[in-house]
Coordinates of C-alpha atoms and ligand atoms in Angstrom, one line a residue:
M399 CA 98.0 149.3 188.3
V400 CA 97.1 147.7 184.8
Q401 CA 95.7 150.2 182.7
E402 CA 92.6 148.8 182.1
I403 CA 92.5 150.9 178.7
F404 CA 94.9 151.4 176.0
T405 CA 95.4 154.0 174.3
K406 CA 98.8 153.3 172.2
D407 CA 97.7 153.2 168.1
F408 CA 98.5 149.9 166.8
T409 CA 99.2 151.0 163.2
K410 CA 102.3 154.2 164.5
Q411 CA 105.8 152.7 163.8
E412 CA 109.1 154.1 165.2
P413 CA 110.1 157.2 162.9
I414 CA 113.1 156.8 160.7
C415 CA 116.0 156.8 162.0
D416 CA 118.4 159.8 162.4
E417 CA 121.2 159.2 160.2
G418 CA 117.9 157.9 157.5
I419 CA 116.9 161.2 158.0
E420 CA 120.3 163.1 157.3
R421 CA 120.8 161.0 154.6
A422 CA 117.2 162.3 152.7
L423 CA 118.2 165.5 153.8
E424 CA 121.6 166.2 152.0
V425 CA 119.2 164.1 148.8
L426 CA 117.2 166.3 148.8
K427 CA 119.4 169.2 148.8
T428 CA 121.0 168.2 145.9
G429 CA 117.5 168.2 144.0
K430 CA 118.9 164.5 141.8
L431 CA 115.7 162.4 143.8
H432 CA 115.6 160.0 140.6
R433 CA 117.6 157.2 140.9
Y434 CA 119.9 158.3 137.5
N435 CA 120.0 161.7 138.0
I436 CA 123.7 161.1 139.0
D437 CA 126.5 162.8 138.3
S438 CA 129.4 160.4 136.2
G439 CA 131.1 157.8 138.2
E440 CA 129.2 158.7 141.1
K441 CA 126.7 155.7 142.9
G442 CA 123.3 156.6 143.3
D443 CA 121.0 155.6 147.0
A444 CA 119.4 153.2 145.1
T445 CA 122.5 151.2 143.4
L446 CA 124.1 151.4 146.9
L447 CA 121.5 150.0 148.6
E448 CA 120.8 147.3 145.9
A449 CA 124.2 146.1 146.2
E450 CA 123.7 146.6 150.1
F451 CA 121.3 144.3 150.2
A452 CA 122.2 142.0 148.3
A453 CA 124.6 141.5 150.2
Y454 CA 123.0 140.9 153.0
I455 CA 120.7 138.5 151.7
G456 CA 123.3 136.8 150.0
K457 CA 122.5 136.7 146.7
K458 CA 124.6 138.1 143.3
Y459 CA 121.9 140.6 141.8
C460 CA 118.8 143.0 143.5
I461 CA 116.6 145.8 141.7
A462 CA 114.7 148.2 143.4
C463 CA 110.9 148.8 142.8
A464 CA 108.3 150.4 143.7
S465 CA 107.0 148.0 145.6
C466 CA 106.6 144.4 147.0
G467 CA 104.0 144.1 144.2
S468 CA 105.2 145.2 141.6
A469 CA 108.8 143.0 142.3
M470 CA 106.4 140.0 142.2
H471 CA 105.0 141.4 139.0
L472 CA 108.3 142.0 137.5
A473 CA 109.6 138.4 138.4
L474 CA 107.1 136.5 137.3
K475 CA 107.3 139.0 133.8
A476 CA 111.5 138.5 133.6
L477 CA 111.1 134.7 134.7
G478 CA 108.7 134.2 131.7
A479 CA 105.7 133.5 133.2
S480 CA 102.5 133.6 130.5
R481 CA 99.8 133.5 129.6
G482 CA 97.6 130.0 129.9
D483 CA 100.8 129.3 132.3
K484 CA 99.3 127.9 136.5
V485 CA 100.8 129.7 139.5
L486 CA 100.3 127.9 143.0
C487 CA 100.6 130.0 145.5
N488 CA 99.7 129.5 149.2
A489 CA 95.9 131.2 149.7
F490 CA 96.0 133.0 153.0
T491 CA 97.9 136.0 151.7
L492 CA 97.6 139.9 151.1
A493 CA 96.2 141.0 147.8
P494 CA 99.4 142.5 146.1
V495 CA 100.4 138.1 145.6
P496 CA 96.6 137.1 143.1
G497 CA 96.7 140.9 142.1
A498 CA 100.7 140.7 140.6
I499 CA 99.2 137.1 139.0
E500 CA 97.2 138.3 137.5
N501 CA 98.7 140.8 136.3
S502 CA 101.4 138.5 134.8
G503 CA 98.2 137.3 132.8
T504 CA 98.7 133.9 134.0
D505 CA 96.5 131.4 136.2
V506 CA 96.6 130.7 139.5
E507 CA 96.2 127.6 141.3
L508 CA 95.2 128.7 145.1
V509 CA 96.8 125.6 147.6
E510 CA 95.5 125.3 150.8
I511 CA 96.7 126.2 154.5
I512 CA 97.7 123.4 157.7
D513 CA 96.7 124.6 160.9
D514 CA 100.4 126.6 161.9
Y515 CA 99.1 128.5 158.9
T516 CA 101.9 127.9 156.9
V517 CA 101.6 126.2 152.8
D518 CA 100.2 122.7 153.0
L519 CA 103.0 121.0 151.4
D520 CA 100.6 118.2 150.5
D521 CA 98.5 119.8 149.2
L522 CA 101.0 121.4 146.9
E523 CA 102.1 118.2 146.1
S524 CA 99.2 116.9 144.5
K525 CA 98.6 120.3 142.6
A526 CA 101.7 120.6 140.9
G527 CA 101.2 118.3 138.3
D528 CA 101.4 121.0 135.2
A529 CA 102.4 123.8 137.2
K530 CA 105.6 125.7 135.9
W531 CA 105.6 128.7 138.9
F532 CA 104.8 128.3 143.0
L533 CA 104.9 132.0 144.2
L534 CA 105.1 130.9 148.0
S535 CA 104.7 133.9 150.7
H536 CA 105.8 133.7 154.0
M537 CA 102.4 135.0 155.1
R538 CA 102.8 136.8 158.5
G539 CA 106.4 135.3 158.8
H540 CA 105.1 131.6 159.1
I541 CA 107.9 129.9 157.4
T542 CA 107.5 126.8 156.2
N543 CA 109.4 123.8 156.4
M544 CA 111.7 125.0 153.3
D545 CA 113.7 121.5 152.7
R546 CA 110.6 120.0 151.7
V547 CA 109.8 123.4 149.6
M548 CA 112.9 122.9 147.4
E549 CA 112.7 118.9 147.1
I550 CA 109.2 119.9 145.7
C551 CA 109.7 121.8 143.5
R552 CA 112.8 119.7 142.2
T553 CA 111.3 116.6 141.8
H554 CA 107.9 118.6 139.9
D555 CA 110.1 121.2 138.5
L556 CA 108.6 124.2 139.7
T557 CA 110.1 127.6 139.7
L558 CA 109.8 129.0 143.1
I559 CA 110.0 132.6 144.2
E560 CA 109.3 134.2 147.6
D561 CA 107.3 136.5 148.9
C562 CA 109.2 137.4 151.7
A563 CA 107.0 140.8 152.9
H564 CA 107.4 139.4 156.3
T565 CA 110.3 137.7 156.5
M566 CA 112.6 140.2 156.2
G567 CA 115.7 139.3 158.5
A568 CA 114.3 136.0 158.9
S569 CA 115.9 132.4 157.9
W570 CA 115.3 128.6 157.9
N571 CA 118.0 126.0 159.6
G572 CA 120.7 128.9 159.8
K573 CA 119.4 130.0 155.8
K574 CA 118.1 133.4 155.1
S575 CA 114.6 133.6 154.0
G576 CA 114.3 134.8 150.4
S577 CA 117.7 133.1 150.0
F578 CA 115.8 130.0 148.4
G579 CA 113.7 130.9 145.2
K580 CA 115.0 131.7 142.2
V581 CA 113.9 135.0 142.6
S582 CA 112.9 136.8 146.1
C583 CA 111.1 139.6 146.2
F584 CA 110.8 142.1 149.8
S585 CA 108.8 144.7 150.7
T586 CA 109.7 148.1 152.4
Q587 CA 106.2 149.3 153.0
T588 CA 105.9 151.2 156.2
Y589 CA 104.3 148.4 157.5
K590 CA 106.9 146.0 157.2
H591 CA 110.9 145.1 159.0
I592 CA 111.9 148.4 156.8
N593 CA 110.7 151.8 156.0
S594 CA 110.3 154.0 153.4
G595 CA 106.5 154.2 153.0
E596 CA 106.1 152.2 149.8
G597 CA 109.1 150.3 147.9
G598 CA 110.3 146.8 147.0
L599 CA 113.4 145.0 146.6
L600 CA 114.0 142.4 144.0
L601 CA 116.6 139.4 144.2
T602 CA 118.0 137.2 142.0
D603 CA 121.2 135.0 141.7
D604 CA 119.8 134.7 137.4
P605 CA 121.4 137.4 135.1
N606 CA 118.8 136.7 132.6
V607 CA 116.2 137.4 134.8
I608 CA 117.6 140.6 136.4
S609 CA 118.9 142.1 133.1
K610 CA 115.2 141.5 132.3
A611 CA 113.8 142.7 135.6
I612 CA 116.0 146.1 135.2
I613 CA 114.8 147.1 131.6
H614 CA 111.0 146.3 132.6
S615 CA 111.8 148.5 136.1
G616 CA 112.2 151.0 133.9
S617 CA 116.0 151.4 132.8
Y618 CA 116.6 154.0 130.1
M619 CA 118.9 151.7 129.0
L620 CA 121.4 153.4 131.9
Y621 CA 121.6 150.4 133.4
E622 CA 125.0 150.8 133.4
R623 CA 124.5 152.9 136.2
H624 CA 123.6 149.4 138.4
T625 CA 126.3 148.0 140.6
A626 CA 124.3 144.8 141.6
R627 CA 124.4 143.3 138.0
P628 CA 125.6 140.8 135.5
A629 CA 127.9 142.3 132.4
M630 CA 126.7 144.6 130.1
E631 CA 126.8 142.3 127.6
V632 CA 124.3 139.7 129.1
F633 CA 121.4 142.4 128.6
E634 CA 122.2 142.6 124.8
P635 CA 119.4 140.3 123.4
F636 CA 116.9 141.8 126.2
K637 CA 117.2 145.9 125.4
T638 CA 115.0 146.1 122.6
M639 CA 112.5 143.2 123.6
V640 CA 111.8 143.7 127.3
P641 CA 109.0 146.3 127.8
S642 CA 109.1 149.0 130.9
Y643 CA 106.4 149.3 133.6
S644 CA 108.0 152.0 135.2
Y645 CA 108.7 150.7 138.8
R646 CA 111.8 152.6 139.8
M647 CA 112.6 153.1 143.1
D648 CA 113.6 156.5 143.3
N649 CA 117.1 157.9 145.5
L650 CA 115.3 159.8 148.1
R651 CA 113.5 156.5 149.8
A652 CA 117.0 154.1 148.8
A653 CA 118.5 156.8 150.9
I654 CA 115.9 156.3 154.4
L655 CA 116.3 152.5 153.6
R656 CA 120.5 152.3 153.9
P657 CA 120.4 152.8 157.1
Q658 CA 118.0 151.3 158.5
L659 CA 119.0 148.0 156.9
R660 CA 122.3 148.4 159.1
M661 CA 119.7 148.0 162.3
L662 CA 117.6 145.4 161.1
D663 CA 119.1 142.3 162.8
E664 CA 119.3 144.9 165.8
Q665 CA 115.5 145.6 165.1
C666 CA 113.9 141.9 164.3
A667 CA 115.9 141.3 167.8
R668 CA 113.7 144.0 169.3
W669 CA 110.3 142.3 167.9
N670 CA 111.4 138.8 168.9
K671 CA 110.8 140.1 172.8
R672 CA 107.7 140.8 172.1
Y673 CA 106.9 138.2 170.5
K674 CA 107.9 136.1 172.7
I675 CA 105.9 138.2 175.7
L676 CA 102.7 137.9 173.6
E677 CA 102.8 134.2 172.2
E678 CA 104.1 133.2 176.2
G679 CA 100.7 135.3 177.7
L680 CA 98.2 134.7 175.2
N681 CA 99.2 130.0 175.0
G682 CA 97.8 131.0 178.8
I683 CA 94.8 132.0 177.9
D684 CA 91.4 129.5 177.7
G685 CA 90.1 129.3 174.6
I686 CA 93.3 131.0 172.7
S687 CA 96.2 129.0 170.8
C688 CA 99.0 130.4 168.8
P689 CA 100.5 128.0 166.4
E690 CA 104.0 126.0 167.2
R691 CA 106.8 127.1 165.9
D692 CA 108.9 124.5 163.4
P693 CA 112.7 124.6 165.9
R694 CA 114.2 124.8 163.0
E695 CA 112.6 128.3 161.7
S696 CA 113.9 132.2 162.9
Y697 CA 110.6 134.5 162.6
V698 CA 110.5 138.1 163.5
G699 CA 107.2 139.1 165.0
S700 CA 106.8 141.6 163.8
S701 CA 103.3 141.0 164.0
I702 CA 101.4 138.3 166.5
Q703 CA 98.1 135.5 164.6
F704 CA 96.6 133.5 166.8
S705 CA 93.8 130.9 166.7
L706 CA 90.3 131.4 168.7
N707 CA 90.0 127.5 169.2
D708 CA 86.0 126.4 168.5
R709 CA 84.4 129.9 168.6
D710 CA 81.4 130.1 167.0
E711 CA 80.9 133.5 164.6
E712 CA 79.3 135.8 167.9
T713 CA 81.6 134.9 169.9
I714 CA 84.4 136.0 168.0
K715 CA 82.7 139.3 167.3
A716 CA 82.3 139.9 170.6
F717 CA 85.6 139.5 171.4
L718 CA 87.1 141.4 169.5
Q719 CA 84.8 144.3 170.0
G720 CA 85.0 143.8 173.7
C721 CA 89.3 144.1 173.0
M722 CA 88.3 146.6 170.5
D723 CA 86.9 148.3 173.4
R724 CA 89.4 148.5 175.7
G725 CA 91.8 150.1 173.2
V726 CA 92.9 146.2 172.0
E727 CA 92.9 146.4 167.9
L728 CA 92.3 142.7 166.7
K729 CA 91.4 141.8 162.7
W730 CA 90.3 138.4 161.8
F731 CA 91.1 137.0 158.8
G732 CA 87.3 135.1 159.5
N733 CA 85.5 138.1 158.3
K734 CA 83.0 137.9 156.0
E735 CA 83.3 141.5 154.4
P736 CA 87.1 142.3 154.0
I737 CA 87.7 145.2 155.8
G738 CA 91.8 147.6 156.4
F739 CA 93.6 144.5 154.1
T740 CA 91.7 141.7 152.1
S741 CA 93.8 138.5 152.9
A742 CA 89.9 136.5 152.1
Y743 CA 91.1 134.2 149.0
S744 CA 86.8 134.6 148.4
S745 CA 87.3 138.4 148.0
W746 CA 90.2 137.6 144.9
K747 CA 86.5 137.6 143.1
Y748 CA 88.6 139.3 139.5
F749 CA 90.2 135.5 139.3
S750 CA 86.8 133.3 137.3
K751 CA 87.3 131.0 139.3
L752 CA 87.5 130.9 142.7
P753 CA 88.6 126.7 144.4
S754 CA 87.4 125.9 147.8
L755 CA 89.2 125.1 150.0
P756 CA 87.6 124.2 153.0
N757 CA 90.8 123.9 155.7
T758 CA 91.9 127.3 154.9
D759 CA 88.2 128.0 155.2
R760 CA 88.3 126.0 158.7
I761 CA 91.4 128.2 159.8
L762 CA 91.0 131.4 159.0
S763 CA 87.5 131.4 160.5
T764 CA 88.9 131.4 164.0
M765 CA 92.2 133.2 163.0
C766 CA 93.5 136.8 164.7
D767 CA 95.6 139.5 164.3
M768 CA 98.2 141.6 165.9
R769 CA 100.4 144.1 164.8
V770 CA 103.0 144.4 166.6
P771 CA 104.9 147.9 166.5
L772 CA 108.0 149.1 167.6
T773 CA 106.4 151.7 169.9
F774 CA 105.3 149.4 172.1
S775 CA 107.2 148.4 175.3
E776 CA 107.9 144.9 176.8
E777 CA 105.2 146.5 179.4
D778 CA 102.8 147.4 176.8
C779 CA 102.9 143.4 175.6
E780 CA 101.9 143.4 178.9
T781 CA 98.8 145.5 179.4
I782 CA 97.4 143.9 175.8
L783 CA 97.5 140.6 177.6
H784 CA 95.9 141.7 180.4
I785 CA 93.0 143.1 178.3
I786 CA 92.6 140.2 176.3
R787 CA 93.1 137.7 179.0
S788 CA 90.6 139.9 181.4
V789 CA 87.7 140.3 178.0
A790 CA 88.2 136.6 176.9
S791 CA 87.7 135.5 181.0
T792 CA 83.7 136.6 180.4
M793 CA 83.7 135.2 176.8
F794 CA 85.1 131.8 177.3
Ligands
PLP1005 C1 102.5 143.8 152.3 C2 102.3 142.8 151.5 C3 102.9 142.7 150.2 C4 103.8 143.6 149.0 O1 104.1 144.3 149.9 P1 103.4 145.8 148.5 O2 104.8 146.5 149.2 O3 102.6 146.5 149.4 O4 103.3 145.6 147.5 C5 103.0 141.1 149.8 N1 102.9 140.7 150.4 C6 102.9 139.8 151.8 C7 102.5 138.8 152.2 C8 101.9 141.5 152.0 O5 101.9 141.9 153.3

């Protein structure tokens, strides 16, 4: 007998693993939570996390930050993006991305998306003319053709920054997401792939960029205590030229994250089991479709998106309400009012001129989104499908 009402919480993550809790308690007992509050010669958890994460993605340098939003701001600043520069960015992303661009004083140029929810690479190319930077957000884990992205960046002299908030553990054609950009930024916020409440990680192979990012993050001239950094003399010219933004991560959060990083690949496989069940089930429902995914894309299905093909606003609202009444919480990117999160570019009115992007508008107008926390079992996924199927059958 399948449940008629789903009662689990779509925002409930798994507890922090025992190893993380134990390590956190050890840090708490020392009282030395600040990343630079360590004995001489000792490596604190923030420093160790940076070295471990850089090794995991295959980059040389890393700085742990307060959030992914702060990491993206650091990236733009450390790269030297300045007032009047144009930053290209896909229009389908989350509010911290345009926020980081605004914070850096640069001008944003939003790029259309295509039907599989990834950035429109033709539109990117047509807008690349006088832009210097491309902040590519792998929104909801959908990875575009990175070979073509790299080609466009080479041809148009664009510097790539990757927002990997939803692609930690993912890859394109066997190469890790976050290893393509000059700089890449990750989130360790609760709803992402490893959880420290809040947190971010910035990676790069460029010694000048990381030196500036470390000083910007608020290193109090204590950058010698970092491990994932270049030689001390690289910092010398920037020492007094780079302001501090106090974007540090503390040792407590890093202590929670280090054991989670060791489990990451295993967790991603668990997410993908659930994703595959949901994807197959949703594609079997009339009126619903999940985007086809490129076989070169190895994603992490920590959430799932689907389109309610050709349905109007009233029908979509009734469908969402019908699901909600039975405990299945879906978000809708087509909502005119930003509720719970802000992913419609029309809600970034602080930019003086917002473009009109007809394809993005059309695609977002029928796009739904569902979180898939690992507290849901594979059986729960079947229950959710059963509910969506029966609500859809009364409507479509
Ligand atoms: C969550 C998220 C971010 C920012 O993460 P924070 O750590 O909360 O600043 C950036 N981009 C996308 C696509 C996100 O979903």
